[in-house]
């Protein structure tokens, strides 16, 4: 599904990723952990094509195609979804309209017709139920006036509607209290199917209590310094990152 | 002024005394002869006399600006003494030769010119009625290659440097007062920092107006060579007279590639009587810095607490790519003071950045205006500016004005401006009072908090002085 | 087209031109125009305001004025018309400065025309001229007053039922200058929504209009304006509003197209507890220019005012906003805000903002903000990462930028219309 080889990337002329290698197969759940400033968020932005990040070396191959030259919207249409750590607020753009627009862009790309208003309503209600979100998410401007937790929930709603093949969730658990975390984590579990691959970027182990990763990678100073299974995450929780970094 | 004992500041204006010292002064009035006299008196090179004459001719064609809508009686430029100097030998070989009365004056102001008592980390150029009395730490500075002396001396010793830079930042005809200054300036400070030197001590000029009828026209020039750094402080006081004195200075700063100048001012000219508004300094000053080289930086920090009239806009011309301009200002007005101050940031080079933080506080019947312009020229790709101008009013007879102009001719600019005007709420005061803090102290604390973003830009001793001055200005402002 | 002319020279030219005009126009309209003309003749374009006259199309104005030399005042008096399938009910149509049609007015709306030489009408306008004489002194206000051929006064009485929206259509369909002058007199507790469309069908017209409004105690006036011009015409509006006790004024505008647009708006909040809300959205393309001069004067306590200007700049267009907020000594408990956002879509566009905040009272809360920038990269990336193509993402963000102004419009039809006009 996704093969990252020797990936180096700069932001503002400073090298942040210094040779990342990662291989993610269909249906796998990978957790990427690491201290602040280790390059976790950069990795997600490079894969999804943020213009501020300059790839200086290496490749990102998704479904047998190097995607580095693709526009962010092309990558999204091919099935890559990124859940933002800080979703932007866009006043004046209705959330429901936006969801429909994004879904239709995808359907158009897949050669399908636009979804009918009735079908869309049905789909939306279904997904709202799935993540236990109320109608509040429909008649609002995109992320405007939502709390931190609600914004994250809105990201999961988009994930549910767009049904990507690969989802990268960047610190979806940050800034959430324990109750909100439970809701968001269960939401993710509900919407992700066995065929979808998932990358969870997180600083803490607690999200992984809800979603069991197949692999855990530790990122430090732009490189993956250790990979393992979920027990690695527990060890990190107990002992912190220092034993790995030093 | 850095070693002022704050506890000693308790009167309204403690610098209001006059020194009875014999002066060498021209009669009142301005003419081409006066300009020639000043130049001859200072034994200036030919180019300087030509510069002055050109400026004088230009000045004759110009009108006093009135756009600031400051309210003051018309200045009679023939009723001013254009040259007044304390009588002393042309040059002192040691401080023993300086009139003890003068030294005493500076002692009273809290500045010791005595080698024994000088502050180790600050070099001072003392200017008395437009003439430099002495400059401390000269030898130490010379050894590092730093020239710090009066501009008169610089004209004798490094005329080529002056010729290269004078009038390049503030042209002769820039404005009415700059033209006047260019014609008749009598002294001021000159600083040259050699390449790659971070000047380890702070340089400072202390201006004192003493003569009731003399105008003060000093000229300061700082040139920072490639990759150098200097922090410069300026302080000023004047005796308490019932008449107004004119102060029309020009300051030019030039930074070459990678250089940085930090220029801090605590302006405490006599502001006139708080009740009647009688007397006080008319302060019409042109201060401008040119970031000539790439990656250079000029930072202005000012605390304006004095003068009956303040007309002053320390500005930055950001010519070099990636150059940075900053302006941090606190202006406090009380009594019948009128302050019109602000800055201009002109973005010419690519990736240039500027920051403006201005805090105005007005009390009594005073008027306090922020006037600023951020201009992004066509070629200034990716220019950035952040401006914040806040005003606070204390009492119901004062006024605050904000004129923050922004112009952009380059679409890649990101400019952001915020301004607010507010008062100290009764709620806030009550909270303090309930905790046992007096109203007066509470106001001082709140105002200091309001000005914190600016104070933290000042050198430490300066910040303490500024806070103390503010407290005096705000005394009895709220019943 | 944009040329700088010496102001005094202009006044002389006007004075000469006027000799030819005076016979044909002034006699008919003497009652209104006398005072205005007297003031105009006395005023020069005030040099203190010279700043605010930059970009002004003097030469076009002068050329157009020559057309007036042989001007004959229209003799038609417009009767309130019956239902007309082509024109909406409760509407007024003004063509090239002349009142053309009044259609099926609501009972609570009463229109007086110049021709009736109505004393109330004359007093109403004179009041504004006298105020202008004391304060802002924009000579165009007086010039308009003396040349206007279709001064109308709209009186609105209070009504139990909601008065349907009054629609005004200002159309220019011939070359030259037209001088519409419209007064709104909102009586105590009366309330009116107005939709104004400003259009043109010709390429050489300059519309110079005076809008005067008085909103009495607890009255309410909501004006939505759409100015859309596919030609290179000029529009200059002098808007003067007096907002009295606990009265409300909302002024929403959308401007698109035209070569030169200038809105000179003065709002006086003369009594306590009033509220004023001004919102303008502009989209400028080509070489077009858009200039706003607004003067918000808080003369009484407990009033709120808010101003929002959003500008979308394309091509070589040039937009300026000069906004004064004046809080007078007695105006305690004032709340005032002003926000100006410029969004650039072209490297060659230019914008300037000149806010003047003059606060003479300590018990106020005044905020002001300005931004200059492009579409936010983060937002663009967010939308693109959801699979939206770039053009759609840009379109969405543009609408998002515009939405805060659009939402302020009362008229749903106009909201839709603006969204359509925004399609890039």
mmCIF file of C-alpha atoms in Angstrom, chain A:
data_model
loop_
_atom_site.group_PDB
_atom_site.id
_atom_site.type_symbol
_atom_site.label_atom_id
_atom_site.label_comp_id
_atom_site.label_asym_id
_atom_site.label_seq_id
_atom_site.Cartn_x
_atom_site.Cartn_y
_atom_site.Cartn_z
ATOM 1 C CA UNK A 1 0.000 0.000 0.000
ATOM 2 C CA UNK A 2 2.610 2.542 1.115
ATOM 3 C CA UNK A 3 6.359 2.169 0.821
ATOM 4 C CA UNK A 4 8.563 4.966 2.060
ATOM 5 C CA UNK A 5 12.258 4.732 1.199
ATOM 6 C CA UNK A 6 15.083 6.849 2.559
ATOM 7 C CA UNK A 7 12.868 9.902 2.825
ATOM 8 C CA UNK A 8 14.596 13.198 3.565
ATOM 9 C CA UNK A 9 12.660 16.442 3.843
ATOM 10 C CA UNK A 10 13.338 20.070 4.721
ATOM 11 C CA UNK A 11 11.179 22.796 6.091
ATOM 12 C CA UNK A 12 12.494 26.365 5.821
ATOM 13 C CA UNK A 13 15.837 24.924 4.777
ATOM 14 C CA UNK A 14 16.198 22.785 7.912
ATOM 15 C CA UNK A 15 16.305 19.024 7.492
ATOM 16 C CA UNK A 16 13.534 17.466 9.568
ATOM 17 C CA UNK A 17 13.291 13.998 8.083
ATOM 18 C CA UNK A 18 16.629 12.301 7.727
ATOM 19 C CA UNK A 19 16.016 9.009 6.027
ATOM 20 C CA UNK A 20 12.701 7.365 6.846
ATOM 21 C CA UNK A 21 11.931 3.824 5.745
ATOM 22 C CA UNK A 22 8.465 2.406 6.238
ATOM 23 C CA UNK A 23 6.396 -0.326 4.646
ATOM 24 C CA UNK A 24 2.665 -0.419 5.278
ATOM 25 C CA UNK A 25 0.489 -3.183 3.883
ATOM 26 C CA UNK A 26 -3.210 -3.238 3.284
ATOM 27 C CA UNK A 27 -5.214 -3.477 6.490
ATOM 28 C CA UNK A 28 -2.301 -2.833 8.813
ATOM 29 C CA UNK A 29 -2.330 -0.410 11.704
ATOM 30 C CA UNK A 30 0.952 1.346 12.389
ATOM 31 C CA UNK A 31 1.630 3.664 15.283
ATOM 32 C CA UNK A 32 4.343 6.256 14.974
ATOM 33 C CA UNK A 33 5.499 7.601 18.280
ATOM 34 C CA UNK A 34 8.276 9.889 19.367
ATOM 35 C CA UNK A 35 9.160 12.930 21.396
ATOM 36 C CA UNK A 36 8.120 16.429 20.353
ATOM 37 C CA UNK A 37 10.021 17.733 17.375
ATOM 38 C CA UNK A 38 11.059 14.289 16.210
ATOM 39 C CA UNK A 39 9.428 14.752 12.799
ATOM 40 C CA UNK A 40 6.153 12.839 13.300
ATOM 41 C CA UNK A 41 3.882 15.548 11.985
ATOM 42 C CA UNK A 42 6.314 16.340 9.195
ATOM 43 C CA UNK A 43 6.045 12.779 7.966
ATOM 44 C CA UNK A 44 2.269 13.013 7.697
ATOM 45 C CA UNK A 45 2.486 16.333 5.905
ATOM 46 C CA UNK A 46 5.074 15.115 3.435
ATOM 47 C CA UNK A 47 2.981 12.069 2.585
ATOM 48 C CA UNK A 48 -0.108 14.192 2.053
ATOM 49 C CA UNK A 49 1.786 16.831 0.086
ATOM 50 C CA UNK A 50 1.959 20.004 2.173
ATOM 51 C CA UNK A 51 3.698 22.698 0.075
ATOM 52 C CA UNK A 52 5.931 23.937 2.922
ATOM 53 C CA UNK A 53 7.886 20.688 3.017
ATOM 54 C CA UNK A 54 10.579 20.036 0.501
ATOM 55 C CA UNK A 55 11.557 16.453 -0.184
ATOM 56 C CA UNK A 56 15.290 16.332 -0.847
ATOM 57 C CA UNK A 57 15.813 12.602 -1.183
ATOM 58 C CA UNK A 58 13.972 9.293 -1.222
ATOM 59 C CA UNK A 59 10.581 8.152 -2.425
ATOM 60 C CA UNK A 60 7.021 7.664 -1.263
ATOM 61 C CA UNK A 61 5.323 4.937 -3.261
ATOM 62 C CA UNK A 62 1.608 4.476 -2.806
ATOM 63 C CA UNK A 63 -0.171 1.722 -4.690
ATOM 64 C CA UNK A 64 2.955 1.200 -6.819
ATOM 65 C CA UNK A 65 3.170 4.836 -7.841
ATOM 66 C CA UNK A 66 5.628 7.485 -6.627
ATOM 67 C CA UNK A 67 3.276 10.191 -5.425
ATOM 68 C CA UNK A 68 5.776 12.874 -4.497
ATOM 69 C CA UNK A 69 5.077 14.956 -7.585
ATOM 70 C CA UNK A 70 1.307 14.846 -7.045
ATOM 71 C CA UNK A 71 -0.853 17.659 -5.823
ATOM 72 C CA UNK A 72 -2.443 17.195 -2.374
ATOM 73 C CA UNK A 73 -5.888 16.841 -3.923
ATOM 74 C CA UNK A 74 -4.686 14.116 -6.313
ATOM 75 C CA UNK A 75 -3.216 12.208 -3.402
ATOM 76 C CA UNK A 76 -6.482 12.553 -1.534
ATOM 77 C CA UNK A 77 -8.465 11.333 -4.540
ATOM 78 C CA UNK A 78 -6.201 8.310 -4.818
ATOM 79 C CA UNK A 79 -7.233 7.404 -1.281
ATOM 80 C CA UNK A 80 -4.892 9.069 1.191
ATOM 81 C CA UNK A 81 -6.609 10.818 4.068
ATOM 82 C CA UNK A 82 -4.912 12.911 6.664
ATOM 83 C CA UNK A 83 -6.507 13.748 9.978
ATOM 84 C CA UNK A 84 -5.109 17.099 11.072
ATOM 85 C CA UNK A 85 -3.716 17.857 14.477
ATOM 86 C CA UNK A 86 -5.087 21.381 14.151
ATOM 87 C CA UNK A 87 -7.987 21.400 11.682
ATOM 88 C CA UNK A 88 -8.397 24.889 10.193
ATOM 89 C CA UNK A 89 -11.548 26.920 10.674
ATOM 90 C CA UNK A 90 -13.226 28.121 7.509
ATOM 91 C CA UNK A 91 -16.148 30.413 8.215
ATOM 92 C CA UNK A 92 -18.891 30.667 5.633
ATOM 93 C CA UNK A 93 -18.376 27.150 4.335
ATOM 94 C CA UNK A 94 -21.093 24.852 5.576
ATOM 95 C CA UNK A 95 -19.796 21.590 7.014
ATOM 96 C CA UNK A 96 -22.422 19.427 5.383
ATOM 97 C CA UNK A 97 -21.961 21.109 2.009
ATOM 98 C CA UNK A 98 -18.259 20.645 2.327
ATOM 99 C CA UNK A 99 -18.595 16.929 3.098
ATOM 100 C CA UNK A 100 -20.805 16.496 0.101
ATOM 101 C CA UNK A 101 -18.433 18.425 -2.103
ATOM 102 C CA UNK A 102 -15.456 16.338 -1.012
ATOM 103 C CA UNK A 103 -17.387 13.108 -1.467
ATOM 104 C CA UNK A 104 -18.534 14.133 -4.918
ATOM 105 C CA UNK A 105 -15.012 15.116 -5.938
ATOM 106 C CA UNK A 106 -14.000 11.597 -5.034
ATOM 107 C CA UNK A 107 -16.943 9.967 -6.802
ATOM 108 C CA UNK A 108 -16.243 12.012 -9.895
ATOM 109 C CA UNK A 109 -12.635 10.833 -9.809
ATOM 110 C CA UNK A 110 -13.845 7.239 -9.533
ATOM 111 C CA UNK A 111 -16.100 7.760 -12.546
ATOM 112 C CA UNK A 112 -19.265 7.640 -10.481
ATOM 113 C CA UNK A 113 -22.167 10.056 -10.566
ATOM 114 C CA UNK A 114 -22.680 12.669 -7.906
ATOM 115 C CA UNK A 115 -24.481 11.348 -4.896
ATOM 116 C CA UNK A 116 -28.148 12.235 -4.707
ATOM 117 C CA UNK A 117 -29.186 14.530 -1.851
ATOM 118 C CA UNK A 118 -31.296 11.738 -0.335
ATOM 119 C CA UNK A 119 -28.513 9.190 -0.441
ATOM 120 C CA UNK A 120 -26.116 11.687 1.001
ATOM 121 C CA UNK A 121 -28.447 12.503 3.866
ATOM 122 C CA UNK A 122 -28.802 8.835 4.606
ATOM 123 C CA UNK A 123 -25.073 8.287 4.484
ATOM 124 C CA UNK A 124 -24.435 11.287 6.708
ATOM 125 C CA UNK A 125 -26.971 10.202 9.305
ATOM 126 C CA UNK A 126 -25.513 6.743 9.315
ATOM 127 C CA UNK A 127 -21.976 8.001 9.837
ATOM 128 C CA UNK A 128 -23.041 10.511 12.447
ATOM 129 C CA UNK A 129 -24.628 7.641 14.332
ATOM 130 C CA UNK A 130 -21.512 5.584 13.959
ATOM 131 C CA UNK A 131 -19.336 8.115 15.680
ATOM 132 C CA UNK A 132 -22.100 9.196 18.020
ATOM 133 C CA UNK A 133 -22.143 12.772 16.814
ATOM 134 C CA UNK A 134 -25.250 14.908 16.792
ATOM 135 C CA UNK A 135 -26.769 17.083 14.113
ATOM 136 C CA UNK A 136 -24.530 19.862 15.414
ATOM 137 C CA UNK A 137 -21.976 18.779 12.847
ATOM 138 C CA UNK A 138 -24.236 19.435 9.917
ATOM 139 C CA UNK A 139 -25.376 23.002 10.096
ATOM 140 C CA UNK A 140 -22.158 24.616 11.034
ATOM 141 C CA UNK A 141 -19.310 26.246 9.343
ATOM 142 C CA UNK A 142 -16.311 24.068 8.779
ATOM 143 C CA UNK A 143 -14.716 23.666 12.221
ATOM 144 C CA UNK A 144 -15.904 27.094 13.320
ATOM 145 C CA UNK A 145 -16.956 27.257 16.930
ATOM 146 C CA UNK A 146 -16.135 23.616 17.590
ATOM 147 C CA UNK A 147 -14.148 22.663 20.669
ATOM 148 C CA UNK A 148 -10.851 20.836 20.278
ATOM 149 C CA UNK A 149 -12.528 17.481 20.798
ATOM 150 C CA UNK A 150 -15.369 18.277 18.413
ATOM 151 C CA UNK A 151 -12.913 19.304 15.733
ATOM 152 C CA UNK A 152 -11.198 15.946 16.022
ATOM 153 C CA UNK A 153 -14.547 14.246 15.851
ATOM 154 C CA UNK A 154 -15.305 16.188 12.705
ATOM 155 C CA UNK A 155 -12.074 14.850 11.224
ATOM 156 C CA UNK A 156 -13.280 11.330 11.990
ATOM 157 C CA UNK A 157 -16.618 12.132 10.380
ATOM 158 C CA UNK A 158 -14.795 13.163 7.213
ATOM 159 C CA UNK A 159 -12.753 9.984 7.418
ATOM 160 C CA UNK A 160 -15.953 7.977 7.691
ATOM 161 C CA UNK A 161 -17.566 9.665 4.705
ATOM 162 C CA UNK A 162 -14.554 9.639 2.413
ATOM 163 C CA UNK A 163 -13.553 6.012 3.151
ATOM 164 C CA UNK A 164 -9.894 6.314 2.166
ATOM 165 C CA UNK A 165 -7.567 3.358 1.620
ATOM 166 C CA UNK A 166 -4.926 4.888 3.819
ATOM 167 C CA UNK A 167 -5.629 7.149 6.769
ATOM 168 C CA UNK A 168 -2.918 9.063 8.574
ATOM 169 C CA UNK A 169 -4.170 10.517 11.830
ATOM 170 C CA UNK A 170 -1.829 13.173 13.175
ATOM 171 C CA UNK A 171 -2.035 13.438 16.967
ATOM 172 C CA UNK A 172 -5.749 12.894 16.874
ATOM 173 C CA UNK A 173 -5.574 12.283 20.624
ATOM 174 C CA UNK A 174 -3.772 15.485 21.560
ATOM 175 C CA UNK A 175 -5.637 18.020 23.618
ATOM 176 C CA UNK A 176 -8.460 15.596 24.461
ATOM 177 C CA UNK A 177 -9.578 14.712 27.943
ATOM 178 C CA UNK A 178 -10.105 11.063 28.755
ATOM 179 C CA UNK A 179 -13.807 11.050 27.877
ATOM 180 C CA UNK A 180 -13.301 12.815 24.572
ATOM 181 C CA UNK A 181 -10.431 10.472 23.802
ATOM 182 C CA UNK A 182 -12.641 7.455 24.355
ATOM 183 C CA UNK A 183 -15.283 8.850 22.012
ATOM 184 C CA UNK A 184 -12.797 9.727 19.282
ATOM 185 C CA UNK A 185 -10.877 6.454 19.587
ATOM 186 C CA UNK A 186 -14.041 4.374 19.429
ATOM 187 C CA UNK A 187 -15.126 6.472 16.480
ATOM 188 C CA UNK A 188 -11.928 5.605 14.642
ATOM 189 C CA UNK A 189 -12.416 1.934 15.454
ATOM 190 C CA UNK A 190 -15.942 2.055 14.111
ATOM 191 C CA UNK A 191 -15.137 3.711 10.812
ATOM 192 C CA UNK A 192 -11.947 1.898 9.882
ATOM 193 C CA UNK A 193 -12.558 -1.401 8.144
ATOM 194 C CA UNK A 194 -10.213 -4.362 7.752
ATOM 195 C CA UNK A 195 -9.254 -3.283 4.238
ATOM 196 C CA UNK A 196 -8.092 0.130 5.237
ATOM 197 C CA UNK A 197 -4.573 0.913 6.388
ATOM 198 C CA UNK A 198 -4.081 3.243 9.277
ATOM 199 C CA UNK A 199 -1.148 5.288 10.544
ATOM 200 C CA UNK A 200 -1.620 6.685 14.009
ATOM 201 C CA UNK A 201 0.773 9.429 14.936
ATOM 202 C CA UNK A 202 0.791 9.975 18.638
ATOM 203 C CA UNK A 203 2.874 11.154 21.501
ATOM 204 C CA UNK A 204 1.204 8.986 24.131
ATOM 205 C CA UNK A 205 0.343 5.366 24.422
ATOM 206 C CA UNK A 206 -3.201 5.963 25.657
ATOM 207 C CA UNK A 207 -4.801 6.043 22.182
ATOM 208 C CA UNK A 208 -3.294 2.618 21.574
ATOM 209 C CA UNK A 209 -5.279 1.219 24.504
ATOM 210 C CA UNK A 210 -8.280 1.536 22.245
ATOM 211 C CA UNK A 211 -6.799 0.809 18.860
ATOM 212 C CA UNK A 212 -4.321 -2.026 18.812
ATOM 213 C CA UNK A 213 -1.458 -1.355 16.386
ATOM 214 C CA UNK A 214 0.231 -4.120 14.457
ATOM 215 C CA UNK A 215 3.475 -2.202 14.527
ATOM 216 C CA UNK A 216 4.933 0.570 16.603
ATOM 217 C CA UNK A 217 7.736 2.795 15.323
ATOM 218 C CA UNK A 218 9.709 5.284 17.330
ATOM 219 C CA UNK A 219 10.805 8.390 15.509
ATOM 220 C CA UNK A 220 13.613 10.508 16.853
ATOM 221 C CA UNK A 221 15.501 13.310 15.166
ATOM 222 C CA UNK A 222 14.028 12.494 11.785
ATOM 223 C CA UNK A 223 14.758 8.781 11.798
ATOM 224 C CA UNK A 224 12.987 5.651 12.912
ATOM 225 C CA UNK A 225 15.194 4.419 15.688
ATOM 226 C CA UNK A 226 13.167 1.448 16.792
ATOM 227 C CA UNK A 227 10.306 -0.647 15.491
ATOM 228 C CA UNK A 228 8.366 -3.331 17.291
ATOM 229 C CA UNK A 229 4.933 -4.536 18.205
ATOM 230 C CA UNK A 230 2.489 -3.025 20.671
ATOM 231 C CA UNK A 231 4.622 -4.006 23.651
ATOM 232 C CA UNK A 232 7.078 -1.342 22.551
ATOM 233 C CA UNK A 233 4.423 1.272 23.109
ATOM 234 C CA UNK A 234 3.837 0.013 26.630
ATOM 235 C CA UNK A 235 7.515 0.080 27.377
ATOM 236 C CA UNK A 236 7.655 3.664 26.161
ATOM 237 C CA UNK A 237 4.755 4.544 28.405
ATOM 238 C CA UNK A 238 6.610 3.128 31.396
ATOM 239 C CA UNK A 239 10.100 4.287 30.677
ATOM 240 C CA UNK A 240 9.739 7.282 28.418
ATOM 241 C CA UNK A 241 11.842 7.891 25.338
ATOM 242 C CA UNK A 242 15.150 8.547 27.035
ATOM 243 C CA UNK A 243 16.381 4.961 27.064
ATOM 244 C CA UNK A 244 15.975 4.884 23.292
ATOM 245 C CA UNK A 245 17.265 8.284 22.446
ATOM 246 C CA UNK A 246 20.445 8.217 24.505
#
